[in-house]
C-alpha cells in the first residue's frame, strides 16, 4: 500500500467512503482520526452519519488540533484515516493557531510515517469569490494546505459523483 | 451506445452541448426532457438559449417533477436527454416532495430502460460552505443524487472548459 | 512547445506556478502579462506574492484591458504568460466593455500567434448558485470565456491540489 494518499473533492462526492475502503484494504482494520468538532446540531448529525457507517474494524480517535501527535502515537500498525484536513484547518484558524506552521509540520511528519495514512480534504475554491474576507482567507489557506500535503503524498485522488480520478502520480504527462 | 450516461460539471462548462451531441449520435434523433421551471425572466432566458440550439431532430417534453414516468412513456425508441437533475431536485425540494425516495426510484428506473438515457447534472459542492442552511442542504442532496445516479450509469463524464473527462469507467485504476 | 496552453483550476490550486514553469520551459525566458488591477490592499498583496516568485528571466507587462494588443506587441520572441483571464473579464465587465466581443477577438488572435501563449484562468462555476445576480452573470461569462479559449487552445490543463490533469487533447476518448 502507498504510504500516503490524499483524497479531495466537493461536498458529498464520495471522499470518505473511498478513504475508508482504501484504509481497510491492507489489513482489514484501520485507525480513524476524526478532526470534526461537534459545535452545532448540524455538525453532530454529519458526524453521526459518518460514524454509523464504521464497524468494529475501526479504532476511533477524536483529534481536533493535535494531528501530528496523533499520527506519531498511532504509527507502526494499521493504516490511519484522517477525516478531514479542511475541518482541522478550520479548528486551527478558529483557535487562532499558526495554521501555516502546523501545515508544514504535518507535511514533514507525513514523510516520516511507517504505517500508511489516508487523508481526506475538500475542494472549496471552485466557486465564485466570496464577499466575506474570512471565507476568502479560508479558501486561500485550504488551497495552500491541499497543495502542501499533495506534494508529500504518493497518490492524490479527486472524487467526482462518487468516481475517483487519480491525479498523482500522473500517468498522462504534460 | 451505452444505456446510461451522466454528464456533470460547473455552470457553462459545456455539459448540455456534449449531452445533445451524445444523445443524437446513435440515430440522429432524440427526445429532450427538460426539467426547468421558468419561474423568473432569468430562467426563461436560459431556457430560450438552450431551446434555440435544438432543431427538428428533437421531440421536446417539459417534465418538472414526474421524470420516472416520462422515462417510462418515452422508452423503446430514440435516446432521451434529461436536462437537468439539479433543477429536478430543486423542483422536488421546493415542492416539499421526498427527494431521496424520488432519487432512489429514478436510480432503479435507470437500470430498467431499453433506450439510452443521457443525464445532465451540476457540480455545486466545490465552493466555500454557504452561510445559508437551505443552500447547505441543497448541495448535500445534490451530491447524494449525483453519486446515486453515477452508481447506475455506465459512463460518467466531467466537463471542464468544454472538454470532457471520462471518470467512469475508470481506465486508470487506483 | 504547443502554441497555446490554457490552465484552469480553483483558487490556490497551483495554476500560476505551473504556468510559469511551462512558459519558461522552451527558452528559459518569458513575457509576463498581468491583468490584475490593484484596486485594494488584498489584491495588492496577492500581486506582490506572485511577483516575488518571478526573477530576471521575466519581462513584465501590466495589461488590465488591452490583451490582444499586448499579444500582438510581444509576439515573435519568447513565450507569453497571461495571468489571468478571470481578472481580465472582471476588468472588462466593471468598465462596461463588450466582454463577449473582446473574448471573440482574443480567441481569434490566439489562432494567429507565432510565439507560444500560456493562459491562466479560474474555475468559478462549481459552487452553489450565488444569490447575487452580478455574481451569476459573472460565472456565466467566465464559463463562456473559458470554453471559447479552450476551443482554440492546443492543450487545456486542470489543476487540483497542485497536480495537473490534462483535459485536452483527450487521450481517453468518449
Short mmCIF file of N, CA and C in Angstrom, two decimals, chain A residues 18-92:
data_model
loop_
_atom_site.label_atom_id
_atom_site.label_comp_id
_atom_site.label_asym_id
_atom_site.label_seq_id
_atom_site.Cartn_x
_atom_site.Cartn_y
_atom_site.Cartn_z
N UNK A 18 -14.58 6.32 -0.07
CA UNK A 18 -13.39 5.83 -0.77
C UNK A 18 -12.22 5.71 0.21
N UNK A 19 -12.04 6.72 1.05
CA UNK A 19 -10.93 6.72 2.02
C UNK A 19 -11.05 5.52 2.96
N UNK A 20 -12.28 5.23 3.40
CA UNK A 20 -12.48 4.09 4.31
C UNK A 20 -12.12 2.77 3.62
N UNK A 21 -12.55 2.66 2.36
CA UNK A 21 -12.25 1.46 1.59
C UNK A 21 -10.74 1.28 1.42
N UNK A 22 -10.05 2.36 1.07
CA UNK A 22 -8.59 2.27 0.85
C UNK A 22 -7.85 1.98 2.15
N UNK A 23 -8.30 2.60 3.26
CA UNK A 23 -7.61 2.40 4.54
C UNK A 23 -7.74 0.95 5.01
N UNK A 24 -8.89 0.32 4.74
CA UNK A 24 -9.13 -1.05 5.19
C UNK A 24 -8.51 -2.10 4.26
N UNK A 25 -8.12 -1.67 3.05
CA UNK A 25 -7.70 -2.61 2.02
C UNK A 25 -6.51 -3.48 2.43
N UNK A 26 -5.58 -2.90 3.21
CA UNK A 26 -4.34 -3.63 3.51
C UNK A 26 -4.55 -4.74 4.55
N UNK A 27 -5.14 -4.39 5.70
CA UNK A 27 -5.19 -5.35 6.80
C UNK A 27 -6.62 -5.64 7.28
N UNK A 28 -7.62 -4.97 6.68
CA UNK A 28 -8.99 -5.17 7.13
C UNK A 28 -9.31 -4.41 8.41
N UNK A 29 -8.32 -3.68 8.93
CA UNK A 29 -8.52 -2.88 10.12
C UNK A 29 -7.83 -1.52 9.94
N UNK A 30 -8.33 -0.51 10.60
CA UNK A 30 -7.71 0.80 10.44
C UNK A 30 -8.04 1.70 11.63
N UNK A 31 -7.26 2.76 11.75
CA UNK A 31 -7.42 3.76 12.81
C UNK A 31 -8.11 4.98 12.21
N UNK A 32 -9.21 5.41 12.83
CA UNK A 32 -9.95 6.57 12.33
C UNK A 32 -9.59 7.79 13.16
N UNK A 33 -9.03 8.82 12.53
CA UNK A 33 -8.69 10.06 13.23
C UNK A 33 -9.64 11.15 12.75
N UNK A 34 -10.64 11.45 13.58
CA UNK A 34 -11.67 12.44 13.22
C UNK A 34 -11.26 13.81 13.74
N UNK A 35 -11.32 14.82 12.87
CA UNK A 35 -10.94 16.17 13.29
C UNK A 35 -12.15 17.04 13.60
N UNK A 36 -13.35 16.57 13.27
CA UNK A 36 -14.56 17.40 13.40
C UNK A 36 -14.89 17.71 14.85
N UNK A 37 -15.14 18.99 15.13
CA UNK A 37 -15.69 19.42 16.40
C UNK A 37 -17.21 19.52 16.25
N UNK A 38 -17.96 18.90 17.17
CA UNK A 38 -19.42 18.94 17.08
C UNK A 38 -19.94 20.22 17.70
N UNK A 39 -19.71 21.36 17.01
CA UNK A 39 -20.06 22.64 17.63
C UNK A 39 -21.50 23.07 17.40
N UNK A 40 -22.27 22.31 16.60
CA UNK A 40 -23.71 22.58 16.49
C UNK A 40 -24.42 21.29 16.08
N UNK A 41 -25.74 21.33 16.05
CA UNK A 41 -26.52 20.11 15.78
C UNK A 41 -26.26 19.57 14.38
N UNK A 42 -26.10 20.49 13.44
CA UNK A 42 -25.89 20.07 12.06
C UNK A 42 -24.60 19.25 11.95
N UNK A 43 -23.53 19.74 12.60
CA UNK A 43 -22.26 19.03 12.55
C UNK A 43 -22.37 17.72 13.32
N UNK A 44 -23.12 17.73 14.43
CA UNK A 44 -23.32 16.50 15.21
C UNK A 44 -23.99 15.43 14.33
N UNK A 45 -24.99 15.84 13.54
CA UNK A 45 -25.68 14.90 12.63
C UNK A 45 -24.72 14.34 11.59
N UNK A 46 -23.88 15.24 11.04
CA UNK A 46 -22.96 14.83 10.00
C UNK A 46 -21.95 13.81 10.54
N UNK A 47 -21.46 14.06 11.76
CA UNK A 47 -20.52 13.14 12.40
C UNK A 47 -21.20 11.79 12.65
N UNK A 48 -22.45 11.84 13.13
CA UNK A 48 -23.18 10.60 13.44
C UNK A 48 -23.38 9.76 12.19
N UNK A 49 -23.69 10.41 11.05
CA UNK A 49 -23.86 9.70 9.78
C UNK A 49 -22.58 8.98 9.39
N UNK A 50 -21.46 9.68 9.54
CA UNK A 50 -20.17 9.07 9.19
C UNK A 50 -19.85 7.91 10.13
N UNK A 51 -20.10 8.09 11.43
CA UNK A 51 -19.77 7.04 12.40
C UNK A 51 -20.62 5.80 12.18
N UNK A 52 -21.90 6.01 11.83
CA UNK A 52 -22.82 4.88 11.66
C UNK A 52 -22.32 3.91 10.59
N UNK A 53 -21.51 4.43 9.64
CA UNK A 53 -21.00 3.59 8.56
C UNK A 53 -19.85 2.71 9.01
N UNK A 54 -19.22 3.03 10.14
CA UNK A 54 -17.99 2.34 10.53
C UNK A 54 -18.24 1.25 11.59
N UNK A 55 -17.71 0.05 11.34
CA UNK A 55 -17.90 -1.07 12.26
C UNK A 55 -16.73 -1.25 13.20
N UNK A 56 -16.65 -2.44 13.83
CA UNK A 56 -15.64 -2.73 14.85
C UNK A 56 -14.22 -2.85 14.29
N UNK A 57 -14.08 -2.83 12.97
CA UNK A 57 -12.74 -2.90 12.37
C UNK A 57 -12.00 -1.57 12.52
N UNK A 58 -12.69 -0.57 13.08
CA UNK A 58 -12.09 0.75 13.25
C UNK A 58 -11.79 1.04 14.70
N UNK A 59 -10.62 1.62 14.97
CA UNK A 59 -10.40 2.19 16.30
C UNK A 59 -10.45 3.71 16.14
N UNK A 60 -11.29 4.35 16.96
CA UNK A 60 -11.63 5.76 16.73
C UNK A 60 -10.90 6.73 17.66
N UNK A 61 -10.38 7.81 17.07
CA UNK A 61 -9.72 8.87 17.82
C UNK A 61 -10.34 10.21 17.43
N UNK A 62 -10.52 11.08 18.41
CA UNK A 62 -11.06 12.40 18.14
C UNK A 62 -9.94 13.42 18.33
N UNK A 63 -9.49 14.04 17.22
CA UNK A 63 -8.29 14.88 17.25
C UNK A 63 -8.56 16.21 16.54
N UNK A 64 -9.15 17.16 17.22
CA UNK A 64 -9.46 18.42 16.54
C UNK A 64 -8.22 19.25 16.18
N UNK A 65 -7.12 19.12 16.94
CA UNK A 65 -5.97 20.00 16.70
C UNK A 65 -4.64 19.26 16.57
N UNK A 66 -4.37 18.30 17.47
CA UNK A 66 -3.03 17.73 17.58
C UNK A 66 -2.83 16.52 16.67
N UNK A 67 -2.94 16.79 15.37
CA UNK A 67 -2.92 15.75 14.35
C UNK A 67 -1.56 15.07 14.25
N UNK A 68 -0.50 15.86 14.30
CA UNK A 68 0.84 15.30 14.14
C UNK A 68 1.16 14.36 15.30
N UNK A 69 0.78 14.77 16.53
CA UNK A 69 0.99 13.92 17.71
C UNK A 69 0.18 12.62 17.55
N UNK A 70 -1.04 12.73 17.05
CA UNK A 70 -1.89 11.53 16.89
C UNK A 70 -1.28 10.58 15.86
N UNK A 71 -0.71 11.13 14.79
CA UNK A 71 -0.06 10.27 13.79
C UNK A 71 1.14 9.57 14.41
N UNK A 72 1.89 10.27 15.27
CA UNK A 72 3.03 9.67 15.96
C UNK A 72 2.60 8.52 16.87
N UNK A 73 1.55 8.78 17.67
CA UNK A 73 1.04 7.78 18.63
C UNK A 73 0.52 6.52 17.96
N UNK A 74 -0.07 6.68 16.75
CA UNK A 74 -0.74 5.56 16.09
C UNK A 74 0.12 4.91 15.02
N UNK A 75 1.38 5.33 14.90
CA UNK A 75 2.22 4.81 13.81
C UNK A 75 2.74 3.41 14.15
N UNK A 76 3.05 2.64 13.09
CA UNK A 76 3.68 1.33 13.28
C UNK A 76 2.72 0.17 13.15
N UNK A 77 1.41 0.45 13.07
CA UNK A 77 0.44 -0.65 12.99
C UNK A 77 -0.44 -0.54 11.76
N UNK A 78 -1.74 -0.51 12.00
CA UNK A 78 -2.72 -0.45 10.90
C UNK A 78 -2.70 0.93 10.24
N UNK A 79 -3.23 1.01 8.99
CA UNK A 79 -3.33 2.30 8.31
C UNK A 79 -4.21 3.27 9.11
N UNK A 80 -3.90 4.55 8.96
CA UNK A 80 -4.67 5.61 9.61
C UNK A 80 -5.47 6.35 8.55
N UNK A 81 -6.68 6.77 8.93
CA UNK A 81 -7.50 7.61 8.06
C UNK A 81 -7.74 8.93 8.79
N UNK A 82 -7.35 10.04 8.18
CA UNK A 82 -7.58 11.38 8.75
C UNK A 82 -8.75 12.02 8.01
N UNK A 83 -9.83 12.29 8.71
CA UNK A 83 -11.04 12.85 8.08
C UNK A 83 -11.55 14.00 8.95
N UNK A 84 -11.30 15.28 8.53
CA UNK A 84 -10.62 15.67 7.32
C UNK A 84 -9.73 16.89 7.59
N UNK A 85 -8.88 17.19 6.62
CA UNK A 85 -7.93 18.31 6.76
C UNK A 85 -8.64 19.67 6.78
N UNK A 86 -9.76 19.79 6.08
CA UNK A 86 -10.46 21.08 6.00
C UNK A 86 -11.01 21.47 7.37
N UNK A 87 -11.53 20.50 8.10
CA UNK A 87 -12.03 20.79 9.45
C UNK A 87 -10.88 21.02 10.42
N UNK A 88 -9.80 20.32 10.25
CA UNK A 88 -8.59 20.56 11.06
C UNK A 88 -8.13 22.01 10.86
N UNK A 89 -8.08 22.45 9.61
CA UNK A 89 -7.69 23.82 9.30
C UNK A 89 -8.67 24.82 9.93
N UNK A 90 -9.95 24.50 9.84
CA UNK A 90 -10.98 25.35 10.47
C UNK A 90 -10.71 25.49 11.97
N UNK A 91 -10.44 24.37 12.62
CA UNK A 91 -10.17 24.40 14.06
C UNK A 91 -8.92 25.23 14.37
N UNK A 92 -7.89 25.08 13.56
CA UNK A 92 -6.66 25.86 13.75
C UNK A 92 -6.94 27.35 13.60
#
